[in-house]
């Protein structure tokens, strides 16, 4: 499979913007090439457009080579860029599981690309042949999310691999919640599947939603396309600095994750004892989807008490479901004690 053949014609022919930091890399003593102000260091200088220092840390931590990493302003940036690179507006389409993370659909609409939904089965899982059945010759991307949001479960590994094997287009696996999962990342499959794109983020396990840093791992060919079409300085200096700082403390993140997983087990056990809770779905993420007796009522009532969960009642296959993020033991305790009162 040739990635180039999947690209939009205008992107294939694009002459990318070449910024000063692209033309001269390396160390010098006098920088007079970028019309920067010589004062107000270090904020006067443009940031590294390819964020090599951040990528080097990630490469070590994730065992993914620097050439296979793209960094974006949150995961939202690579999601949008994948549409812009591969999907011809009004002509191409994408296939996605339903329900899932809302940004795949929003970005499809913004880019005027047809978004085809394939319902998850009763286990909130996929069957590869059903995803492939929904594709035609103009399907460029299949969107998968594992662990999936809002359902919380990992998708079946065999079915994900079949999808990667059978589909002659891009398969995205969004791993925003991978650090909370009992499954391994699909990153070890990057060498086998040139059409695989993995999305990860610093927003969840790494506790850094505020700095907006999302990662895409893929074949060098795909990474080069994303680099070619992104805004030149898409990750600012403050974010790059803070990312390096957090990534040098992986033990701290592991401790948070271990604590949240222990807390998740405790919360699940307690939820199962609560009368208005009808079902607690299996989760591999830092949240749990629960079916309750009247989600709309409970959601509103909890808001009145200053407790905010996510009402997923209007989401396909999630009737009367609330999505509950695992917080601190104290926060979880407050929620549980309120739920006991209904
Ligand atoms: C939270 C989340 C993200 C993270 O998005 P950022 O833009 O990186 O903050 C990505 N995908 C899914 C499925 C999510 O739930």
Coordinates of C-alpha atoms and ligand atoms in Angstrom, one line a residue:
X1 CA 0.0 0.0 0.0
X2 CA 1.3 3.4 -1.0
X3 CA 0.5 6.3 1.4
X4 CA 1.2 8.7 -1.4
X5 CA -1.7 7.3 -3.4
X6 CA -4.1 8.1 -0.6
X7 CA -3.1 11.7 -0.4
X8 CA -5.2 14.6 -1.8
X9 CA -3.8 15.9 -5.0
X10 CA -3.2 19.5 -3.6
X11 CA -1.3 18.1 -0.6
X12 CA 0.8 15.8 -2.8
X13 CA 1.8 18.9 -4.8
X14 CA 2.2 21.3 -1.9
X15 CA 5.3 23.4 -1.6
X16 CA 5.5 23.8 2.2
X17 CA 6.3 27.1 4.0
X18 CA 10.0 27.2 4.9
X19 CA 10.6 29.1 8.1
X20 CA 13.9 30.5 9.3
X21 CA 14.3 27.7 11.8
X22 CA 13.9 25.1 9.0
X23 CA 16.6 26.7 6.8
X24 CA 19.2 27.0 9.6
X25 CA 19.3 24.3 12.3
X26 CA 22.1 23.9 14.8
X27 CA 24.0 26.2 17.0
X28 CA 25.2 29.7 16.2
X29 CA 26.3 32.8 18.2
X30 CA 24.5 35.5 16.2
X31 CA 20.9 34.9 15.1
X32 CA 19.7 37.6 12.6
X33 CA 17.6 35.5 10.4
X34 CA 14.1 35.4 11.8
X35 CA 13.3 39.1 12.5
X36 CA 13.1 38.3 16.2
X37 CA 13.6 41.0 18.9
X38 CA 17.0 40.5 20.5
X39 CA 15.5 41.3 23.9
X40 CA 13.2 39.5 26.3
X41 CA 15.0 36.1 26.2
X42 CA 14.0 33.3 26.1
X43 CA 10.6 34.3 24.8
X44 CA 12.0 36.4 22.0
X45 CA 13.0 33.3 19.9
X46 CA 10.8 31.1 17.8
X47 CA 10.4 27.6 19.2
X48 CA 11.9 24.5 17.5
X49 CA 9.3 23.8 14.7
X50 CA 9.9 20.0 15.0
X51 CA 10.2 19.9 18.8
X52 CA 13.2 17.5 18.7
X53 CA 14.0 17.7 22.5
X54 CA 10.4 16.7 23.4
X55 CA 10.4 14.0 20.8
X56 CA 13.7 12.5 22.0
X57 CA 12.2 12.1 25.5
X58 CA 9.0 10.5 24.1
X59 CA 11.1 8.2 21.8
X60 CA 12.9 6.8 24.9
X61 CA 9.8 6.5 27.0
X62 CA 7.5 5.0 24.3
X63 CA 10.1 3.1 22.3
X64 CA 9.0 4.9 19.1
X65 CA 11.8 6.5 17.0
X66 CA 11.8 10.3 16.7
X67 CA 11.1 10.1 12.9
X68 CA 7.8 8.3 13.7
X69 CA 6.5 11.0 16.1
X70 CA 4.3 14.1 15.3
X71 CA 3.4 16.6 18.0
X72 CA 0.2 18.7 17.9
X73 CA -1.7 21.3 19.8
X74 CA -3.6 18.5 21.6
X75 CA -4.8 15.4 19.8
X76 CA -7.3 17.6 18.0
X77 CA -4.5 18.9 15.7
X78 CA -3.5 15.6 14.2
X79 CA -7.2 14.6 13.9
X80 CA -7.8 17.7 11.8
X81 CA -4.6 17.4 9.8
X82 CA -5.4 13.8 8.9
X83 CA -8.6 14.9 7.3
X84 CA -6.8 17.8 5.5
X85 CA -4.1 15.5 4.2
X86 CA -6.2 12.5 3.0
X87 CA -9.9 13.5 2.6
X88 CA -11.0 15.4 -0.5
X89 CA -14.0 17.5 0.7
X90 CA -17.4 16.4 -0.7
X91 CA -15.8 13.3 -2.3
X92 CA -14.0 11.1 0.2
X93 CA -15.4 9.6 3.4
X94 CA -14.3 8.1 6.7
X95 CA -15.7 5.3 8.8
X96 CA -15.9 5.5 12.6
X97 CA -17.2 3.4 15.4
X98 CA -20.3 4.7 17.2
X99 CA -20.4 5.8 20.0
X100 CA -17.0 7.4 20.3
X101 CA -15.0 10.6 20.8
X102 CA -16.9 13.5 19.3
X103 CA -13.9 15.3 17.6
X104 CA -13.7 12.8 14.7
X105 CA -17.2 13.8 13.6
X106 CA -16.7 17.6 14.2
X107 CA -13.5 17.6 12.1
X108 CA -15.3 15.6 9.4
X109 CA -18.0 18.3 9.2
X110 CA -15.5 21.2 9.2
X111 CA -13.6 19.5 6.4
X112 CA -16.9 18.6 4.6
X113 CA -16.1 14.9 4.6
X114 CA -18.8 12.3 4.8
X115 CA -18.7 10.5 8.2
X116 CA -20.0 6.9 8.2
X117 CA -20.9 5.4 11.6
X118 CA -20.7 1.7 12.4
X119 CA -22.5 0.8 15.6
X120 CA -20.5 -1.1 18.3
X121 CA -22.0 -4.4 19.2
X122 CA -23.7 -5.2 22.5
X123 CA -20.3 -5.6 24.2
X124 CA -19.4 -2.1 22.9
X125 CA -16.9 -3.9 20.6
X126 CA -16.0 -4.0 16.9
X127 CA -16.1 -6.6 14.2
X128 CA -13.6 -5.9 11.5
X129 CA -15.8 -7.2 8.7
X130 CA -18.6 -4.8 9.6
X131 CA -16.2 -1.8 9.5
X132 CA -14.9 -3.0 6.1
X133 CA -18.5 -3.4 4.9
X134 CA -19.1 0.3 5.6
X135 CA -16.2 1.3 3.4
X136 CA -16.1 2.0 -0.3
X137 CA -13.3 3.1 -2.7
X138 CA -13.5 6.6 -1.3
X139 CA -13.0 5.7 2.3
X140 CA -9.7 7.1 3.4
X141 CA -9.7 6.7 7.2
X142 CA -11.1 4.3 9.8
X143 CA -11.3 5.9 13.3
X144 CA -10.9 3.6 16.2
X145 CA -10.5 4.5 19.9
X146 CA -9.2 2.0 22.4
X147 CA -9.9 2.3 25.3
X148 CA -13.0 3.9 23.8
X149 CA -14.6 7.1 25.0
X150 CA -17.4 7.2 26.4
X151 CA -17.7 3.4 26.8
X152 CA -14.3 2.9 28.6
X153 CA -13.5 -0.6 27.2
X154 CA -10.6 -1.7 25.1
X155 CA -11.5 -2.8 21.6
X156 CA -10.8 -6.4 20.7
X157 CA -7.2 -6.7 19.6
X158 CA -7.8 -9.4 16.9
X159 CA -10.5 -7.3 15.3
X160 CA -8.3 -4.1 15.3
X161 CA -5.4 -6.1 13.7
X162 CA -7.8 -7.5 11.1
X163 CA -9.0 -4.0 10.3
X164 CA -5.3 -2.9 9.9
X165 CA -4.6 -5.8 7.6
X166 CA -7.7 -5.6 5.4
X167 CA -8.2 -1.9 5.0
X168 CA -6.3 -0.1 2.2
X169 CA -6.4 3.3 3.9
X170 CA -5.4 4.9 7.2
X171 CA -6.5 3.3 10.4
X172 CA -6.3 5.6 13.4
X173 CA -6.2 4.1 16.9
X174 CA -6.8 6.8 19.5
X175 CA -5.0 5.7 22.7
X176 CA -5.7 8.7 24.9
X177 CA -6.4 6.4 27.8
X178 CA -3.8 3.7 27.1
X179 CA -1.9 4.4 30.4
X180 CA -4.9 3.2 32.3
X181 CA -5.4 0.1 30.2
X182 CA -4.4 -3.5 30.8
X183 CA -3.6 -3.8 27.1
X184 CA -0.3 -2.7 25.5
X185 CA -0.1 0.2 23.0
X186 CA -0.4 -0.7 19.3
X187 CA 3.0 1.1 18.9
X188 CA 4.8 -2.2 18.3
X189 CA 2.7 -2.6 15.1
X190 CA 4.0 0.6 13.5
X191 CA 6.8 -1.4 11.8
X192 CA 4.3 -3.8 10.3
X193 CA 1.5 -1.5 9.2
X194 CA 2.5 1.7 7.3
X195 CA -1.2 2.8 7.4
X196 CA -1.4 2.8 11.3
X197 CA -1.7 6.1 13.1
X198 CA -1.7 6.0 16.9
X199 CA -2.8 9.1 18.9
X200 CA -1.8 9.7 22.5
X201 CA -1.9 12.8 24.6
X202 CA -0.5 14.4 27.7
X203 CA -4.0 15.4 28.8
X204 CA -5.0 12.4 30.8
X205 CA -2.5 10.1 32.6
X206 CA 0.2 12.8 32.4
X207 CA -2.0 15.4 34.1
X208 CA -1.2 18.1 31.5
X209 CA -4.5 19.0 29.7
X210 CA -3.7 22.7 30.1
X211 CA -0.5 22.7 28.0
X212 CA -2.2 21.1 24.9
X213 CA 0.2 18.4 23.7
X214 CA -1.0 15.5 21.6
X215 CA 1.2 12.9 19.9
X216 CA 0.7 10.9 16.7
X217 CA 2.9 7.9 16.0
X218 CA 3.0 6.6 12.4
X219 CA 5.2 5.6 9.5
X220 CA 7.8 8.2 8.5
X221 CA 5.8 8.8 5.3
X222 CA 2.7 9.9 7.2
X223 CA 4.7 11.9 9.8
X224 CA 6.3 13.8 6.9
X225 CA 3.0 14.7 5.5
X226 CA 1.7 16.0 8.8
X227 CA 4.8 18.0 9.3
X228 CA 4.5 19.5 5.8
X229 CA 0.9 20.8 6.4
X230 CA 1.0 21.9 10.1
X231 CA 1.4 25.5 11.2
X232 CA 5.2 26.0 11.3
X233 CA 5.5 26.7 15.1
X234 CA 2.5 24.7 16.3
X235 CA 3.9 23.9 19.7
X236 CA 4.9 27.0 21.7
X237 CA 8.0 27.2 24.0
X238 CA 6.1 27.1 27.2
X239 CA 4.4 23.9 26.2
X240 CA 7.7 22.3 25.0
X241 CA 9.4 23.2 28.2
X242 CA 6.6 21.9 30.4
X243 CA 6.3 18.7 28.3
X244 CA 10.0 18.0 28.8
X245 CA 9.7 18.7 32.5
X246 CA 6.7 16.3 33.0
X247 CA 8.3 13.6 30.7
X248 CA 11.4 13.5 32.8
X249 CA 9.3 12.4 35.8
X250 CA 7.6 9.2 34.5
X251 CA 7.6 7.7 38.0
X252 CA 5.3 10.4 39.2
X253 CA 2.9 9.7 36.4
X254 CA 3.0 6.0 37.1
X255 CA 2.2 6.7 40.8
X256 CA -0.8 8.8 39.8
X257 CA -2.0 6.1 37.4
X258 CA -1.5 3.3 40.0
X259 CA -3.5 5.4 42.5
X260 CA -6.3 6.1 40.1
X261 CA -6.5 2.4 39.1
X262 CA -6.9 1.4 42.8
X263 CA -9.5 4.1 43.2
X264 CA -11.3 3.0 40.0
X265 CA -11.7 -0.5 41.5
X266 CA -13.0 0.9 44.8
X267 CA -15.4 3.2 43.0
X268 CA -16.7 0.4 40.8
X269 CA -17.3 -1.9 43.8
X270 CA -19.2 0.9 45.5
X271 CA -21.3 1.8 42.5
X272 CA -22.4 -1.8 42.2
X273 CA -24.0 -1.5 45.6
X274 CA -26.0 1.6 44.8
X275 CA -29.7 1.2 44.1
X276 CA -30.1 3.7 41.2
X277 CA -27.1 2.1 39.4
X278 CA -28.4 -0.5 36.9
X279 CA -25.1 -1.4 35.3
X280 CA -21.4 -0.6 35.6
X281 CA -19.6 -1.2 32.3
X282 CA -16.1 -2.7 32.1
X283 CA -13.5 0.0 31.8
X284 CA -9.8 0.3 30.9
X285 CA -9.8 4.1 31.3
X286 CA -9.8 6.7 34.1
X287 CA -13.6 6.9 33.9
X288 CA -16.5 4.5 34.1
X289 CA -19.8 4.5 32.2
X290 CA -22.8 3.6 34.4
X291 CA -26.4 3.0 33.5
X292 CA -28.7 4.6 36.1
X293 CA -32.3 5.0 36.7
X294 CA -33.0 8.3 35.0
X295 CA -29.7 9.8 34.0
X296 CA -31.2 13.2 33.1
X297 CA -32.7 13.6 36.6
X298 CA -29.6 12.4 38.5
X299 CA -27.3 14.6 36.3
X300 CA -29.3 17.7 37.0
X301 CA -29.7 17.0 40.7
X302 CA -25.9 16.4 41.1
X303 CA -25.2 19.7 39.3
X304 CA -27.4 21.4 41.9
X305 CA -25.1 19.9 44.6
X306 CA -21.9 21.1 42.8
X307 CA -21.0 17.7 41.5
X308 CA -20.5 17.4 37.7
X309 CA -20.4 14.1 35.8
X310 CA -21.0 13.7 32.1
X311 CA -24.5 13.0 31.0
X312 CA -24.3 10.6 28.0
X313 CA -28.1 9.9 27.9
X314 CA -28.4 11.3 24.4
X315 CA -25.4 9.3 23.0
X316 CA -26.2 6.2 20.8
X317 CA -26.2 3.0 22.9
X318 CA -25.7 5.0 26.1
X319 CA -29.3 5.6 27.1
X320 CA -29.5 6.6 30.8
X321 CA -25.7 6.5 31.1
X322 CA -23.5 8.8 33.1
X323 CA -19.7 8.9 32.4
X324 CA -17.9 9.3 35.7
X325 CA -14.2 10.4 35.8
X326 CA -12.2 8.9 38.6
X327 CA -11.0 11.7 40.9
X328 CA -9.3 11.9 44.2
X329 CA -10.6 9.5 47.0
X330 CA -12.3 12.5 48.6
X331 CA -14.0 13.6 45.4
X332 CA -15.1 10.0 44.6
X333 CA -16.4 9.7 48.2
X334 CA -18.6 12.8 47.8
X335 CA -20.1 11.5 44.6
X336 CA -20.7 8.0 46.0
X337 CA -22.4 9.3 49.2
X338 CA -24.7 11.5 47.1
X339 CA -25.6 8.6 44.8
X340 CA -26.5 6.5 47.8
X341 CA -29.3 9.0 48.7
X342 CA -31.4 8.4 45.5
Ligands
LIG1 C1 -9.5 13.3 26.1 C2 -9.3 12.7 24.7 C3 -8.3 13.1 23.9 C4 -7.4 14.2 24.2 O1 -7.5 15.3 23.5 P1 -6.4 16.4 23.7 O2 -6.8 17.3 22.5 O3 -5.1 15.8 23.5 O4 -6.6 17.0 25.0 C5 -8.2 12.4 22.7 N1 -9.0 11.4 22.3 C6 -9.9 11.0 23.2 C7 -10.8 9.8 22.8 C8 -10.1 11.6 24.4 O5 -11.1 11.2 25.2

